[in-house]
XYZ file of C-alpha atoms in Angstrom:
466
model
C 24.478 6.334 -1.449
C 24.199 3.356 0.858
C 27.724 2.068 0.418
C 29.475 -0.920 -1.067
C 27.813 -3.563 1.147
C 24.387 -2.690 -0.239
C 25.837 -2.747 -3.769
C 27.341 -6.187 -3.152
C 23.954 -7.472 -2.067
C 22.359 -6.062 -5.211
C 24.934 -7.833 -7.404
C 24.636 -11.156 -5.584
C 20.836 -11.047 -5.583
C 20.678 -10.221 -9.290
C 22.939 -13.168 -10.140
C 20.469 -15.765 -8.841
C 18.767 -18.191 -11.192
C 15.170 -17.336 -12.059
C 13.418 -20.251 -10.388
C 15.015 -19.904 -6.944
C 15.710 -16.179 -6.959
C 13.421 -15.119 -4.106
C 14.568 -17.855 -1.710
C 18.266 -17.312 -2.485
C 17.959 -13.553 -2.127
C 16.414 -13.971 1.286
C 19.212 -16.354 2.306
C 21.884 -13.874 1.169
C 20.134 -11.048 2.988
C 19.918 -12.995 6.253
C 23.580 -14.009 6.032
C 24.893 -10.501 5.353
C 22.649 -8.916 7.954
C 23.795 -11.482 10.542
C 27.362 -10.285 9.853
C 26.162 -6.751 10.601
C 26.970 -5.451 7.117
C 23.595 -4.172 5.974
C 22.426 -1.546 8.456
C 22.251 1.214 5.864
C 20.314 -0.967 3.380
C 17.377 -1.167 5.785
C 17.188 2.522 6.667
C 13.787 4.101 5.938
C 13.425 6.704 3.207
C 14.610 10.183 4.207
C 12.940 13.505 3.357
C 14.691 15.705 0.788
C 13.071 19.088 0.077
C 13.273 20.523 -3.435
C 14.477 23.880 -2.150
C 16.552 24.556 -5.289
C 13.519 24.197 -7.565
C 11.270 27.265 -7.172
C 8.365 25.779 -9.183
C 8.108 22.681 -6.981
C 5.461 23.917 -4.561
C 2.647 22.252 -2.682
C -0.912 23.520 -2.905
C -0.324 25.987 -0.041
C 2.998 27.242 -1.466
C 5.225 25.236 0.871
C 8.299 23.543 -0.599
C 7.621 20.133 -2.118
C 10.099 17.269 -2.004
C 10.492 13.535 -1.897
C 11.558 10.672 0.333
C 14.611 8.721 -0.805
C 17.087 6.002 0.057
C 19.622 6.075 -2.770
C 22.149 3.436 -3.745
C 24.480 5.094 -6.224
C 25.998 1.721 -7.078
C 22.684 0.526 -8.492
C 21.548 1.567 -11.967
C 17.899 0.791 -11.232
C 15.657 3.517 -9.797
C 12.145 3.154 -8.388
C 10.020 6.320 -8.229
C 6.512 6.015 -6.793
C 3.836 8.735 -6.725
C 1.415 8.837 -3.804
C -2.335 8.833 -4.481
C -5.138 10.730 -2.806
C -7.780 12.019 -5.243
C -7.909 15.604 -6.495
C -9.651 18.714 -5.271
C -12.624 20.273 -7.053
C -13.507 23.936 -6.580
C -12.125 26.692 -4.387
C -13.468 25.561 -1.008
C -12.338 21.958 -1.484
C -8.851 22.959 -2.643
C -8.331 25.493 0.158
C -9.414 22.908 2.731
C -7.027 20.401 1.184
C -4.142 22.899 1.323
C -4.342 22.760 5.121
C -3.702 18.991 5.197
C -0.743 16.737 4.353
C -2.307 16.345 0.892
C -1.774 20.049 0.246
C 1.174 21.077 2.390
C 4.622 19.772 3.339
C 4.744 21.682 6.635
C 3.937 18.604 8.721
C 5.941 16.008 6.797
C 8.173 13.815 8.940
C 11.935 13.444 8.462
C 11.617 9.724 7.727
C 8.886 8.049 5.673
C 6.464 6.251 8.031
C 6.397 2.477 7.568
C 2.628 2.444 7.014
C 3.076 4.008 3.575
C 4.342 0.645 2.319
C 1.006 -1.194 2.652
C 0.063 -0.371 -0.946
C 3.321 1.278 -1.989
C 5.482 -1.678 -1.011
C 7.827 -1.395 -3.953
C 9.549 1.462 -2.085
C 10.040 -0.608 1.068
C 13.600 -1.260 2.277
C 12.411 -4.445 4.019
C 13.609 -7.484 2.026
C 10.729 -9.609 3.329
C 8.249 -7.128 1.831
C 10.197 -6.086 -1.246
C 12.754 -8.807 -2.089
C 13.268 -7.703 -5.699
C 13.921 -3.990 -5.286
C 14.767 -3.182 -1.641
C 18.481 -2.625 -2.437
C 17.841 -0.315 -5.411
C 17.498 3.467 -5.266
C 14.020 4.047 -3.873
C 11.998 7.253 -4.088
C 8.509 8.014 -2.758
C 6.906 11.298 -3.885
C 4.235 12.515 -1.433
C 1.174 14.051 -3.065
C 0.675 17.664 -2.001
C -0.517 19.408 -5.189
C -4.134 18.203 -5.473
C -3.888 18.015 -9.282
C -3.097 14.363 -10.110
C 0.606 15.348 -10.237
C -0.132 17.173 -13.511
C -0.448 20.931 -12.840
C 1.912 23.319 -14.629
C 1.040 26.706 -13.090
C 4.161 28.776 -12.401
C 2.584 30.910 -9.725
C -0.383 31.122 -7.408
C -3.965 31.310 -8.635
C -6.849 32.645 -6.576
C -10.115 30.773 -7.089
C -11.895 33.106 -4.705
C -10.824 31.669 -1.371
C -7.072 32.293 -1.247
C -3.938 31.631 -3.341
C -3.291 28.080 -4.508
C -0.383 26.454 -6.377
C -1.169 23.657 -8.820
C 2.372 22.505 -9.566
C 2.217 18.708 -9.606
C 3.993 18.298 -12.936
C 6.739 20.693 -11.844
C 7.225 18.654 -8.668
C 7.600 15.382 -10.595
C 9.904 17.003 -13.130
C 12.033 18.541 -10.358
C 12.311 15.191 -8.557
C 13.829 13.624 -11.655
C 16.099 16.577 -12.358
C 17.416 16.328 -8.809
C 17.856 12.552 -9.004
C 19.790 12.780 -12.267
C 22.330 15.000 -10.496
C 22.681 12.474 -7.646
C 22.742 9.124 -9.471
C 25.499 8.721 -12.081
C 23.705 6.252 -14.320
C 20.071 5.191 -14.480
C 19.556 2.371 -16.952
C 16.220 1.135 -15.551
C 13.336 3.109 -14.070
C 10.205 1.736 -12.472
C 7.763 4.644 -12.492
C 4.710 3.807 -10.417
C 1.817 5.246 -8.515
C -1.385 4.494 -6.659
C -4.761 5.964 -7.683
C -4.097 9.672 -8.397
C -0.419 8.720 -8.397
C -1.108 6.254 -11.199
C -2.853 9.030 -13.122
C 0.257 11.133 -12.504
C 2.386 8.417 -14.082
C 0.155 8.443 -17.174
C 0.373 12.253 -17.345
C 4.153 12.438 -16.906
C 5.506 9.278 -18.557
C 6.183 10.916 -21.913
C 8.056 13.819 -20.321
C 10.187 11.577 -18.095
C 11.144 9.379 -21.034
C 12.380 12.513 -22.826
C 14.455 13.418 -19.760
C 15.896 9.873 -19.641
C 15.961 8.896 -23.334
C 18.310 5.931 -22.893
C 16.587 4.539 -19.802
C 14.253 1.544 -19.969
C 11.090 2.726 -18.219
C 8.386 0.413 -16.898
C 5.145 1.546 -15.290
C 3.349 0.151 -12.224
C -0.190 1.529 -12.058
C -2.216 0.512 -8.997
C -5.888 1.478 -8.943
C -5.442 3.942 -11.801
C -7.692 2.573 -14.539
C -10.665 4.920 -14.251
C -13.389 4.463 -16.844
C -15.977 6.663 -18.483
C -19.515 5.785 -19.533
C -20.720 3.562 -16.693
C -24.252 4.245 -15.454
C -24.318 6.328 -12.245
C -26.263 4.678 -9.446
C -28.900 7.443 -9.231
C -29.788 6.898 -12.899
C -29.798 3.119 -12.369
C -32.241 3.668 -9.494
C -34.537 5.902 -11.572
C -33.386 9.171 -10.026
C -32.062 12.354 -11.705
C -28.478 12.085 -12.945
C -25.661 13.678 -10.902
C -24.696 17.205 -11.874
C -21.051 16.306 -12.362
C -19.198 13.261 -13.685
C -15.553 12.279 -13.288
C -14.767 13.474 -16.803
C -16.601 16.784 -16.408
C -14.812 17.458 -13.100
C -11.454 16.655 -14.692
C -12.275 18.889 -17.656
C -12.936 21.847 -15.362
C -9.981 21.313 -13.062
C -7.424 20.290 -15.706
C -8.086 23.604 -17.447
C -7.410 25.442 -14.177
C -4.305 23.345 -13.506
C -3.123 23.655 -17.134
C -2.543 19.969 -16.788
C 0.371 18.312 -18.516
C -0.667 15.166 -20.407
C 0.934 13.074 -23.117
C 1.072 14.913 -26.442
C -0.295 11.995 -28.498
C -3.348 11.607 -26.258
C -3.905 15.378 -26.186
C -3.814 15.454 -29.991
C -6.349 12.620 -30.158
C -8.705 14.377 -27.715
C -8.194 18.106 -28.388
C -11.515 19.146 -26.852
C -11.197 16.862 -23.799
C -7.773 17.396 -22.187
C -8.966 15.963 -18.880
C -9.775 12.652 -20.534
C -6.072 11.925 -20.963
C -5.766 11.476 -17.193
C -8.309 8.629 -17.338
C -6.840 5.205 -17.965
C -9.481 4.130 -20.468
C -8.530 7.087 -22.695
C -4.793 7.249 -22.026
C -3.595 3.643 -22.274
C -3.419 3.376 -26.109
C -0.808 6.143 -26.159
C 1.589 4.739 -23.553
C 4.752 3.516 -25.292
C 6.425 1.895 -22.276
C 5.826 -1.502 -20.674
C 3.099 -1.158 -18.065
C 1.857 -3.408 -15.276
C -1.769 -2.734 -14.322
C -2.933 -3.699 -10.820
C -6.663 -3.134 -10.789
C -9.830 -4.107 -8.935
C -12.888 -4.776 -11.093
C -15.148 -3.450 -8.341
C -13.181 -0.290 -7.600
C -14.767 1.279 -4.515
C -13.841 4.828 -5.550
C -15.522 4.374 -8.916
C -18.547 2.481 -7.559
C -19.230 4.574 -4.441
C -17.569 7.975 -4.990
C -17.778 8.481 -8.747
C -21.039 6.608 -9.447
C -22.586 7.407 -6.044
C -23.771 3.906 -5.121
C -24.572 3.418 -1.406
C -21.816 1.513 0.380
C -24.154 -1.287 1.408
C -23.397 -4.716 -0.034
C -26.142 -6.251 2.114
C -28.661 -4.594 -0.221
C -29.527 -6.949 -3.122
C -30.206 -3.923 -5.332
C -26.795 -2.371 -4.623
C -25.127 -5.761 -5.070
C -26.877 -6.182 -8.439
C -25.772 -2.709 -9.537
C -22.181 -3.371 -8.467
C -22.170 -6.662 -10.339
C -23.399 -4.968 -13.519
C -20.839 -2.202 -13.082
C -18.148 -4.893 -12.953
C -19.436 -6.431 -16.175
C -19.196 -3.056 -17.907
C -15.748 -2.437 -16.450
C -14.536 -5.724 -17.925
C -15.655 -4.702 -21.420
C -13.651 -1.467 -21.154
C -10.640 -3.153 -19.561
C -10.563 -6.160 -21.938
C -8.494 -4.485 -24.730
C -5.522 -4.234 -22.349
C -5.095 -7.997 -22.661
C -4.120 -7.434 -26.299
C -0.968 -5.561 -25.243
C 1.163 -8.658 -24.955
C 4.174 -7.054 -23.265
C 2.098 -5.565 -20.468
C 1.227 -7.231 -17.174
C -2.186 -7.376 -15.525
C -3.170 -8.238 -11.966
C -6.953 -7.845 -12.080
C -8.867 -8.906 -8.985
C -12.637 -9.231 -8.595
C -12.519 -7.511 -5.235
C -14.440 -4.639 -3.697
C -11.452 -2.368 -3.047
C -9.687 0.603 -4.615
C -6.009 -0.369 -4.621
C -4.252 -3.713 -4.417
C -2.163 -4.402 -1.335
C 1.438 -5.207 -2.254
C 1.532 -8.479 -0.281
C -2.154 -8.973 0.619
C -4.695 -10.142 -1.972
C -3.694 -13.106 -4.082
C -4.527 -14.656 -7.422
C -4.146 -18.429 -7.112
C -1.704 -17.919 -4.265
C 0.362 -15.197 -5.949
C 0.594 -11.680 -4.498
C 1.009 -8.459 -6.441
C 4.634 -8.305 -5.275
C 5.321 -11.767 -6.708
C 3.377 -11.184 -9.926
C 5.061 -7.865 -10.644
C 8.537 -9.306 -10.049
C 7.763 -12.280 -12.273
C 6.596 -9.934 -15.043
C 9.344 -7.335 -14.663
C 12.253 -9.798 -14.738
C 10.531 -12.079 -17.278
C 11.165 -15.010 -14.953
C 8.506 -17.014 -16.734
C 8.932 -15.964 -20.362
C 5.760 -17.732 -21.514
C 3.500 -16.256 -18.857
C 2.903 -12.534 -18.850
C -0.673 -11.886 -17.740
C -2.440 -12.860 -14.530
C -6.153 -12.174 -14.134
C -8.792 -13.461 -11.750
C -12.467 -13.187 -12.590
C -15.578 -13.547 -10.487
C -18.937 -12.198 -11.518
C -19.558 -10.779 -8.079
C -17.668 -8.450 -5.738
C -18.058 -11.011 -2.935
C -14.948 -13.044 -3.647
C -13.326 -15.281 -0.995
C -9.836 -14.652 -2.422
C -10.103 -10.956 -1.571
C -10.025 -11.546 2.181
C -11.238 -8.017 2.893
C -14.520 -8.851 4.641
C -16.805 -6.505 2.735
C -19.429 -8.935 1.446
C -21.750 -11.389 3.219
C -21.676 -14.066 0.498
C -18.929 -15.801 -1.493
C -19.031 -17.411 -4.903
C -15.401 -18.011 -5.812
C -13.521 -17.169 -8.966
C -11.234 -18.572 -11.618
C -7.632 -17.786 -12.382
C -6.537 -17.034 -15.917
C -2.874 -16.792 -16.796
C -2.489 -16.299 -20.535
C 0.717 -16.534 -22.480
C 1.681 -14.789 -25.693
C 0.051 -17.547 -27.745
C -3.271 -17.116 -25.996
C -3.110 -20.428 -24.113
C -4.420 -20.607 -20.558
C -2.848 -22.044 -17.415
C -4.833 -23.548 -14.580
C -4.633 -22.256 -11.034
C -2.365 -25.147 -10.070
C -0.045 -24.492 -12.997
C 0.048 -20.818 -12.048
C 1.125 -21.721 -8.543
C 3.975 -23.779 -9.956
C 5.029 -21.049 -12.368
C 4.995 -18.462 -9.590
C 7.441 -20.569 -7.604
C 5.422 -20.466 -4.407
C 6.790 -23.255 -2.218
C 6.762 -24.479 1.365
C 10.560 -24.412 1.363
C 10.556 -20.728 0.492
C 8.061 -20.014 3.258
C 10.230 -21.825 5.814
C 13.325 -19.862 4.747
C 11.417 -16.583 5.058
C 10.133 -17.442 8.543
C 13.625 -18.448 9.728
C 14.919 -15.214 8.229
C 12.390 -13.135 10.148
C 13.424 -14.774 13.417
C 17.112 -14.171 12.699
C 16.415 -10.549 11.759
C 14.697 -9.956 15.101
C 17.582 -11.549 17.038
C 20.282 -9.672 15.153
C 18.390 -6.374 15.284
C 18.385 -6.552 19.065
C 22.091 -7.443 19.093
C 22.963 -4.458 16.882
C 20.567 -1.946 18.425
C 23.255 0.413 19.708
C 25.309 0.185 16.523
C 22.269 0.870 14.315
C 21.362 3.960 16.320
C 24.766 5.545 15.720
C 24.842 4.469 12.061
C 21.396 5.941 11.347
C 22.430 9.226 12.945
C 25.592 9.412 10.830
C 23.687 8.451 7.681
C 21.055 11.149 8.315
C 23.817 13.753 8.564
C 25.282 12.591 5.273
C 21.897 12.803 3.493
C 21.303 16.295 4.751
């Protein structure tokens, strides 16, 4: 655990009133850190191998594990699954097994800071993750190549060497290990990016059975893959591709013996791979879920549907725009799930940066916190629409033209809020910005003052974790 000081911060931060919570939390954090009491709260996540769990193996057979910074005084746990696609066929999977997406042999002792760009909910930095930085944080690196869903109990040889597809066993082992380390888990945020989001969909039912009394909420970033959109070659009058996303998942999920939710599997008995696709799986998810999704998902537009990555081409731009229109028709039913949250951006990207892209001035970090803690009870859905991937709010520089967009923030009665009202509801203020900037300056000053003390504390803490 991280000690009583971190627990005190958690209690004080959670006691803040809804409207001023972020600003007050930052003030408390700055004050306690200035006293030198919070060194351990800001430690990065530390590697913990699953050596006691023989089924938790990476693609190459090396021992899987997870990165963690636990606070045993907190009853809230955040577990986030890394993304990174899946391998198809023997050659692809063997090649993958020689990388960090198939082997743990080159994992570092501490989780690199760069992993928090899109996985910011596992950051221990209060300026990046003000709501959850003092909770127990876990990041599960993706080394199984099977959307975190494989259930093989030994190696399989596809013709190019032995491979272990054990993603589900890894996830299951992570939770079994955590249960032995954390006395009480009353809240779980189970999230993932891309293939990690698909892993959440595949494992949610199992994890709820392991933690039957725990309130589980999902955070799925870039995980709503769809079926039925027109591949670019067909759109351009060319022969269709030999393989689709669904057909590839059907082949590989059979090899993996993929674990999926039982209700979805029963509804699609001849298509087990479909239950790892958001458009098939979402009706069967029983937990609250927050969807962070780009309409113009680059993986689906360019990799799945094989469109050229050339937005300067009017033909490609027209195709991408029509893809987005089809995506919206498939995604629209999610707005009927009134307890879920949605952060849907009309951007040409795959995943949503935790503190980057905004909807009417609100980041994913702010929107998720607002939804999770029900800070604005009336408002539960944020969506931004633009009938083009070239959207100035995206700020990712992928398109030559801009046409703008409109913010929609619907409440449970179906009413809409304007962009200005959304800004007010989100609590984005100049005062808060000033406090944050002052806090950053103080953190830099105090960090330098405590440099020697932090070095010895980190060393002692690492020994304790090991």
